[in-house]
CSV table of C-alpha atoms in Angstrom, one decimal:
chain,number,residue,atom,x,y,z
A,1,MET,CA,43.2,125.3,168.1
A,2,LYS,CA,46.8,126.3,167.5
A,3,ARG,CA,47.9,124.8,170.8
A,4,LYS,CA,46.0,121.5,169.9
A,5,LEU,CA,47.7,121.4,166.5
A,6,LEU,CA,51.1,122.1,168.1
A,7,SER,CA,50.6,119.3,170.6
A,8,ILE,CA,49.7,116.9,167.8
A,9,VAL,CA,52.9,117.9,165.9
A,10,VAL,CA,55.0,117.4,169.0
A,11,LEU,CA,53.5,114.0,169.8
A,12,PHE,CA,54.1,112.9,166.3
A,13,ALA,CA,57.7,114.0,166.4
A,14,MET,CA,58.2,112.2,169.7
A,15,SER,CA,56.6,109.1,168.3
A,16,ILE,CA,59.0,109.1,165.3
A,17,ALA,CA,62.0,109.6,167.6
A,18,ALA,CA,60.9,106.9,170.0
A,19,ASN,CA,60.4,104.5,167.1
A,20,ALA,CA,63.9,105.3,165.7
A,21,GLN,CA,65.5,104.5,169.1
A,22,GLN,CA,63.9,101.2,169.7
A,23,LYS,CA,66.5,98.4,169.7
A,24,SER,CA,66.1,95.7,167.1
A,25,GLY,CA,66.9,92.8,169.5
A,26,LEU,CA,69.7,91.6,167.2
A,27,HIS,CA,72.3,89.2,168.6
A,28,VAL,CA,74.5,86.4,167.5
A,29,LEU,CA,72.1,83.4,167.0
A,30,ALA,CA,74.6,80.8,165.8
A,31,ILE,CA,78.2,80.2,164.9
A,32,HIS,CA,78.9,78.0,161.8
A,33,LYS,CA,82.4,76.6,161.8
A,34,ILE,CA,84.3,76.0,158.6
A,35,GLN,CA,87.2,73.5,158.8
A,36,SER,CA,89.7,75.1,156.4
A,37,ASP,CA,92.2,77.9,156.6
A,38,GLY,CA,92.9,81.2,154.8
A,39,GLY,CA,91.7,84.7,154.6
A,40,TRP,CA,88.2,85.8,153.6
A,41,ASP,CA,86.3,88.6,151.9
A,42,TYR,CA,82.7,88.7,150.6
A,43,VAL,CA,79.8,86.5,151.4
A,44,SER,CA,76.8,86.1,149.0
A,45,ILE,CA,73.4,84.4,149.3
A,46,ASP,CA,71.5,82.3,146.7
A,47,GLN,CA,68.0,82.9,148.0
A,48,LEU,CA,66.4,80.3,145.6
A,49,HIS,CA,68.6,77.4,146.8
A,50,ASN,CA,69.1,78.7,150.4
A,51,ASN,CA,72.8,78.6,150.1
A,52,LEU,CA,75.5,80.9,151.5
A,53,PHE,CA,78.7,81.3,149.5
A,54,VAL,CA,81.8,82.2,151.5
A,55,SER,CA,85.1,83.4,149.9
A,56,HIS,CA,87.9,81.7,151.8
A,57,GLY,CA,91.5,81.8,150.7
A,58,ASN,CA,91.6,80.0,147.4
A,59,GLN,CA,88.2,78.3,147.6
A,60,VAL,CA,84.5,79.0,148.2
A,61,ASN,CA,82.8,77.2,151.0
A,62,ILE,CA,79.0,76.7,150.6
A,63,LEU,CA,76.7,76.4,153.6
A,64,ASN,CA,72.9,75.9,153.8
A,65,LYS,CA,71.9,79.3,155.2
A,66,ASN,CA,69.0,77.8,157.2
A,67,SER,CA,70.9,75.0,158.9
A,68,GLY,CA,74.5,76.0,158.6
A,69,ASP,CA,75.4,72.6,157.2
A,70,SER,CA,78.2,72.4,154.6
A,71,VAL,CA,76.9,71.5,151.2
A,72,GLY,CA,79.9,71.9,149.0
A,73,VAL,CA,83.2,73.6,148.1
A,74,ILE,CA,84.5,75.3,144.9
A,75,HIS,CA,88.2,74.7,144.6
A,76,ASN,CA,91.0,76.6,142.7
A,77,THR,CA,89.5,80.1,143.0
A,78,LEU,CA,92.9,81.7,143.6
A,79,GLY,CA,92.6,84.8,145.8
A,80,VAL,CA,88.8,84.8,145.6
A,81,HIS,CA,87.0,87.9,146.7
A,82,GLY,CA,83.4,88.0,145.6
A,83,ILE,CA,80.6,85.7,144.4
A,84,ALA,CA,77.8,86.9,142.0
A,85,ILE,CA,74.6,84.9,141.9
A,86,ALA,CA,72.9,84.9,138.5
A,87,GLY,CA,69.9,82.9,139.5
A,88,LEU,CA,68.0,83.6,136.3
A,89,PHE,CA,70.7,81.6,134.4
A,90,GLY,CA,71.4,79.0,137.1
A,91,LYS,CA,75.0,80.2,137.4
A,92,GLY,CA,77.4,81.8,139.9
A,93,TYR,CA,80.6,83.7,139.3
A,94,THR,CA,83.6,84.0,141.5
A,95,THR,CA,86.2,86.8,141.3
A,96,ASN,CA,89.6,85.2,141.5
A,97,GLY,CA,92.0,88.1,142.4
A,98,LYS,CA,95.3,86.4,141.9
A,99,ALA,CA,94.3,84.7,138.6
A,100,GLY,CA,92.5,87.7,137.1
A,101,THR,CA,89.6,85.5,136.2
A,102,CYS,CA,86.0,84.7,137.0
A,103,ALA,CA,85.1,81.1,137.5
A,104,VAL,CA,81.6,80.2,136.3
A,105,PHE,CA,79.8,77.5,138.3
A,106,ASP,CA,76.5,75.7,138.4
A,107,LEU,CA,74.2,76.8,141.3
A,108,ASN,CA,72.8,73.3,141.6
A,109,ASN,CA,76.0,71.1,141.6
A,110,PHE,CA,78.7,73.8,142.0
A,111,ILE,CA,80.7,72.4,139.0
A,112,VAL,CA,82.9,75.0,137.3
A,113,SER,CA,82.2,75.2,133.6
A,114,ALA,CA,84.4,78.1,132.5
A,115,GLN,CA,87.1,80.6,133.4
A,116,ILE,CA,86.6,84.2,132.1
A,117,LYS,CA,89.5,86.5,131.8
A,118,VAL,CA,88.7,89.9,133.2
A,119,GLY,CA,90.7,92.9,134.6
A,120,GLN,CA,93.6,92.9,137.1
A,121,ASN,CA,92.7,91.8,140.6
A,122,PRO,CA,88.9,91.3,140.2
A,123,ASP,CA,87.2,92.1,143.5
A,124,ALA,CA,83.6,93.0,144.2
A,125,THR,CA,80.9,91.6,141.9
A,126,PHE,CA,77.1,91.2,141.5
A,127,PHE,CA,74.4,90.3,139.1
A,128,ASP,CA,72.4,93.3,137.8
A,129,ASP,CA,68.7,92.2,137.7
A,130,TYR,CA,67.9,95.1,135.2
A,131,SER,CA,70.4,94.5,132.5
A,132,LYS,CA,70.8,90.7,133.3
A,133,LYS,CA,74.6,91.1,133.3
A,134,VAL,CA,77.3,90.4,135.8
A,135,ILE,CA,79.4,93.3,136.8
A,136,VAL,CA,83.0,92.7,138.0
A,137,PHE,CA,85.1,95.5,139.6
A,138,ASN,CA,88.8,95.2,139.0
A,139,GLY,CA,91.0,96.8,141.7
A,140,LYS,CA,94.4,97.1,140.0
A,141,SER,CA,93.2,97.9,136.5
A,142,SER,CA,90.6,100.5,137.9
A,143,ASP,CA,87.8,99.3,135.7
A,144,ALA,CA,84.6,97.2,135.5
A,145,SER,CA,84.2,94.2,133.3
A,146,ILE,CA,80.6,93.5,132.1
A,147,ILE,CA,79.9,89.8,131.5
A,148,ASP,CA,76.9,88.4,129.5
A,149,PRO,CA,75.8,85.2,131.3
A,150,GLN,CA,74.2,84.0,128.0
A,151,THR,CA,77.7,83.7,126.4
A,152,ASP,CA,80.0,84.0,129.4
A,153,GLN,CA,82.0,86.6,127.5
A,154,VAL,CA,83.1,90.1,128.6
A,155,ILE,CA,81.1,92.4,126.4
A,156,ALA,CA,82.3,95.8,127.7
A,157,THR,CA,85.0,97.3,130.0
A,158,ILE,CA,84.3,100.6,131.8
A,159,ALA,CA,87.2,102.8,133.0
A,160,LEU,CA,86.4,104.1,136.4
A,161,GLY,CA,89.4,106.4,137.1
A,162,GLY,CA,90.3,104.8,140.4
A,163,LYS,CA,90.3,101.6,142.5
A,164,PRO,CA,86.7,100.3,142.7
A,165,GLU,CA,85.3,98.7,145.8
A,166,ALA,CA,81.7,97.6,146.3
A,167,GLY,CA,78.9,98.5,143.9
A,168,VAL,CA,75.1,98.4,143.7
A,169,PRO,CA,72.5,98.6,141.0
A,170,ASP,CA,69.4,100.8,141.3
A,171,GLY,CA,67.2,98.4,139.4
A,172,LYS,CA,66.6,101.0,136.6
A,173,GLY,CA,69.8,100.6,134.6
A,174,LYS,CA,72.3,102.6,136.7
A,175,VAL,CA,75.1,101.2,138.8
A,176,TYR,CA,76.9,103.0,141.6
A,177,VAL,CA,80.4,102.0,142.8
A,178,ASN,CA,82.7,103.3,145.6
A,179,ILE,CA,86.1,104.5,144.4
A,180,GLU,CA,88.5,103.9,147.3
A,181,ASP,CA,91.6,105.9,146.4
A,182,THR,CA,89.7,109.0,145.1
A,183,GLY,CA,87.0,109.1,147.7
A,184,GLU,CA,84.0,109.2,145.5
A,185,ILE,CA,81.1,107.3,144.1
A,186,VAL,CA,80.9,106.7,140.3
A,187,CYS,CA,77.6,106.2,138.5
A,188,PHE,CA,77.5,104.5,135.1
A,189,ASP,CA,74.8,103.4,132.7
A,190,MET,CA,74.2,99.8,131.9
A,191,SER,CA,72.8,100.5,128.4
A,192,THR,CA,75.6,102.7,127.1
A,193,TYR,CA,78.4,101.5,129.5
A,194,LYS,CA,79.4,105.1,130.0
A,195,VAL,CA,80.2,106.9,133.2
A,196,LEU,CA,77.4,109.4,134.0
A,197,SER,CA,78.5,111.2,137.1
A,198,ARG,CA,81.1,111.2,139.9
A,199,TYR,CA,80.0,112.1,143.5
A,200,LYS,CA,82.9,113.4,145.6
A,201,LEU,CA,82.5,112.3,149.2
A,202,LYS,CA,82.7,115.1,151.8
A,203,GLY,CA,84.1,113.9,155.1
A,204,GLY,CA,84.5,110.3,154.0
A,205,GLU,CA,87.8,108.5,153.4
A,206,GLU,CA,88.5,105.3,151.5
A,207,PRO,CA,84.9,104.2,151.0
A,208,SER,CA,84.5,100.4,150.8
A,209,GLY,CA,81.0,98.9,151.4
A,210,LEU,CA,78.0,100.3,149.6
A,211,ALA,CA,74.2,99.6,149.9
A,212,ILE,CA,71.1,101.2,148.4
A,213,ASP,CA,67.5,101.8,149.2
A,214,ARG,CA,65.9,101.7,145.7
A,215,VAL,CA,62.6,103.1,146.9
A,216,THR,CA,64.0,106.4,148.3
A,217,SER,CA,67.1,106.4,146.0
A,218,ARG,CA,69.5,106.6,149.0
A,219,LEU,CA,73.1,105.3,149.0
A,220,PHE,CA,74.8,104.1,152.2
A,221,THR,CA,78.6,104.2,151.9
A,222,VAL,CA,80.9,103.2,154.7
A,223,CYS,CA,84.3,104.8,155.1
A,224,ALA,CA,87.7,104.0,156.7
A,225,ASN,CA,87.4,107.1,159.0
A,226,LYS,CA,84.4,105.5,160.8
A,227,VAL,CA,81.5,107.3,159.2
A,228,MET,CA,78.6,106.2,157.1
A,229,LEU,CA,77.6,108.8,154.5
A,230,ILE,CA,74.1,108.7,153.1
A,231,LEU,CA,73.6,110.3,149.7
A,232,ASP,CA,70.8,111.0,147.2
A,233,ALA,CA,71.6,108.6,144.4
A,234,LYS,CA,70.0,110.8,141.8
A,235,THR,CA,71.8,114.0,142.6
A,236,GLY,CA,74.8,113.0,144.7
A,237,LYS,CA,73.7,115.3,147.5
A,238,GLN,CA,74.9,114.2,150.9
A,239,ILE,CA,71.9,113.8,153.3
A,240,THR,CA,73.9,113.1,156.5
A,241,SER,CA,77.0,111.5,158.1
A,242,LEU,CA,76.7,109.1,160.9
A,243,PRO,CA,79.3,107.5,163.2
A,244,ILE,CA,80.0,103.7,162.8
A,245,GLY,CA,82.6,101.3,164.2
A,246,ASP,CA,86.2,100.9,163.1
A,247,ASN,CA,87.5,98.7,160.3
A,248,CYS,CA,84.2,98.5,158.4
A,249,ASP,CA,84.3,96.8,155.0
A,250,GLY,CA,80.6,96.0,154.3
A,251,VAL,CA,77.1,97.4,154.6
A,252,VAL,CA,73.7,96.0,153.7
A,253,PHE,CA,70.2,97.4,153.6
A,254,ASP,CA,66.9,95.6,154.5
A,255,PRO,CA,64.1,97.2,152.5
A,256,ALA,CA,61.4,95.6,154.7
A,257,THR,CA,62.7,97.0,157.9
A,258,LYS,CA,64.4,100.2,156.5
A,259,LEU,CA,67.5,99.3,158.5
A,260,ALA,CA,71.1,99.6,157.2
A,261,TYR,CA,73.8,97.4,158.9
A,262,SER,CA,77.5,98.4,158.9
A,263,ALA,CA,79.9,95.4,159.6
A,264,ASN,CA,82.7,96.8,161.7
A,265,GLY,CA,85.9,94.6,162.1
A,266,GLU,CA,86.4,95.9,165.6
A,267,GLY,CA,83.6,93.5,166.6
A,268,SER,CA,80.3,95.3,166.1
A,269,ILE,CA,77.4,96.1,163.8
A,270,THR,CA,76.1,99.6,163.6
A,271,VAL,CA,72.4,99.6,163.0
A,272,VAL,CA,71.1,102.7,161.2
A,273,LYS,CA,67.3,103.4,160.9
A,274,GLU,CA,65.9,105.2,157.9
A,275,VAL,CA,63.1,107.2,159.5
A,276,SER,CA,62.3,109.0,156.3
A,277,ALA,CA,64.1,109.7,153.0
A,278,ASN,CA,65.9,112.6,154.7
A,279,LYS,CA,66.2,111.4,158.3
A,280,PHE,CA,68.5,108.7,159.6
A,281,VAL,CA,69.6,107.8,163.1
A,282,VAL,CA,71.9,105.3,164.7
A,283,GLN,CA,69.5,102.9,166.4
A,284,GLU,CA,72.0,100.6,168.2
A,285,THR,CA,75.4,98.9,168.2
A,286,VAL,CA,75.3,95.1,168.2
A,287,LYS,CA,78.3,93.1,169.5
A,288,THR,CA,79.8,90.5,167.1
A,289,GLU,CA,83.5,89.4,167.0
A,290,THR,CA,86.8,91.0,166.0
A,291,GLY,CA,87.4,90.6,162.3
A,292,ALA,CA,83.7,90.4,161.2
A,293,ARG,CA,84.0,93.2,158.7
A,294,THR,CA,82.0,91.9,155.7
A,295,ILE,CA,78.3,91.0,155.7
A,296,ALA,CA,75.4,89.5,153.7
A,297,ILE,CA,71.7,89.7,154.5
A,298,ASP,CA,69.1,87.0,154.0
A,299,LEU,CA,66.0,88.9,152.9
A,300,ALA,CA,63.7,86.0,153.8
A,301,SER,CA,64.7,85.6,157.4
A,302,HIS,CA,66.3,89.1,157.8
A,303,HIS,CA,69.3,87.3,159.4
A,304,LEU,CA,72.8,88.6,158.8
A,305,PHE,CA,75.9,86.5,158.1
A,306,LEU,CA,79.5,87.7,158.9
A,307,PRO,CA,82.7,85.7,158.4
A,308,THR,CA,85.6,85.9,160.9
A,309,ALA,CA,88.1,83.9,162.8
A,310,ALA,CA,89.8,83.8,166.2
A,311,PHE,CA,93.0,85.8,166.6
A,312,GLU,CA,96.0,85.6,168.9
A,313,LYS,CA,96.6,88.6,171.2
A,314,SER,CA,99.3,90.7,169.8
A,315,LYS,CA,102.0,92.2,172.1
A,316,ASP,CA,102.8,94.9,169.5
A,317,ALA,CA,99.8,97.2,169.0
A,318,SER,CA,101.3,98.3,165.6
A,319,GLN,CA,101.1,94.8,164.2
A,320,ARG,CA,98.0,93.0,163.0
A,321,PRO,CA,97.1,90.0,165.3
A,322,HIS,CA,97.7,86.6,163.8
A,323,ARG,CA,94.8,84.4,162.8
A,324,ILE,CA,94.5,81.1,164.7
A,325,PRO,CA,94.5,78.3,162.2
A,326,GLY,CA,91.3,76.3,161.9
A,327,SER,CA,89.2,78.9,163.7
A,328,PHE,CA,87.3,80.3,160.6
A,329,LYS,CA,83.5,80.6,161.1
A,330,ILE,CA,80.4,82.4,160.1
A,331,LEU,CA,78.4,84.4,162.6
A,332,GLU,CA,74.6,84.4,162.1
A,333,VAL,CA,73.0,87.4,163.6
A,334,GLY,CA,69.2,87.9,164.1
A,335,LYS,CA,66.4,88.2,166.6
């Protein structure tokens, strides 16, 4: 009886391991070219209208996420970084780093209706579905601006004690944000606008991208020293550390497939499988292109979108390669 039970346990463990190691079949499905120049940062998806918003220099390019067709441009977003989609209010918000503002635009016709003054160098942003507020993380002023979409006014400012990068909501009133220069994750409450806790990252340097599995309360943070740290959002306990590619700036999580995707600027995506709440494995590495370091996920199709461009080969390894003008594009990755 004991041998039979042991055999069942071994077979079950082997089944889990085999399932975790199965490749997803992901590859670059399409390349969507955008005929304009400039740098880039975040990409965001409006699921209701099937639109992909791409920060690009001093404007936001808008593509239909299903066809790749260009459907519009939002101009004069100086040094744009992020785009928040507040679908409940029919509005979007861009963080204009050079201007220190958020542009408010209509999700139907992309017309800008207001400019909101926020902190210094606004960067990452998102709409919190629990509080129905827009959160803007300001890099130079080391704080978060809370915008009420009903009035388009800043109703609170939260000091974060360091340079914030990407943040995520847990759907229950808490927000988590990476603090790049102090190497930690800060949690704050969306009812009181007070910082609740600070999780020091062990073995992680300069965290940038952040994702969450709301079901298991697991945080996925990607760091400059080529690791993904996975933490318990409730306690801050580090579950594990996994290797990823170089120059990562973004990570997303697919709740349907339990896969986390790290966008590595070296030209790859690291795919991490959540086997259970306390077991995570690197499932595979998917080839993309150099520079594709930020990422968005379409939860309907499970496709991934990564912006990048072509680069000239640099003769000096210490210098960043020059971007080739007119080569900007969006990589669409899927099965």
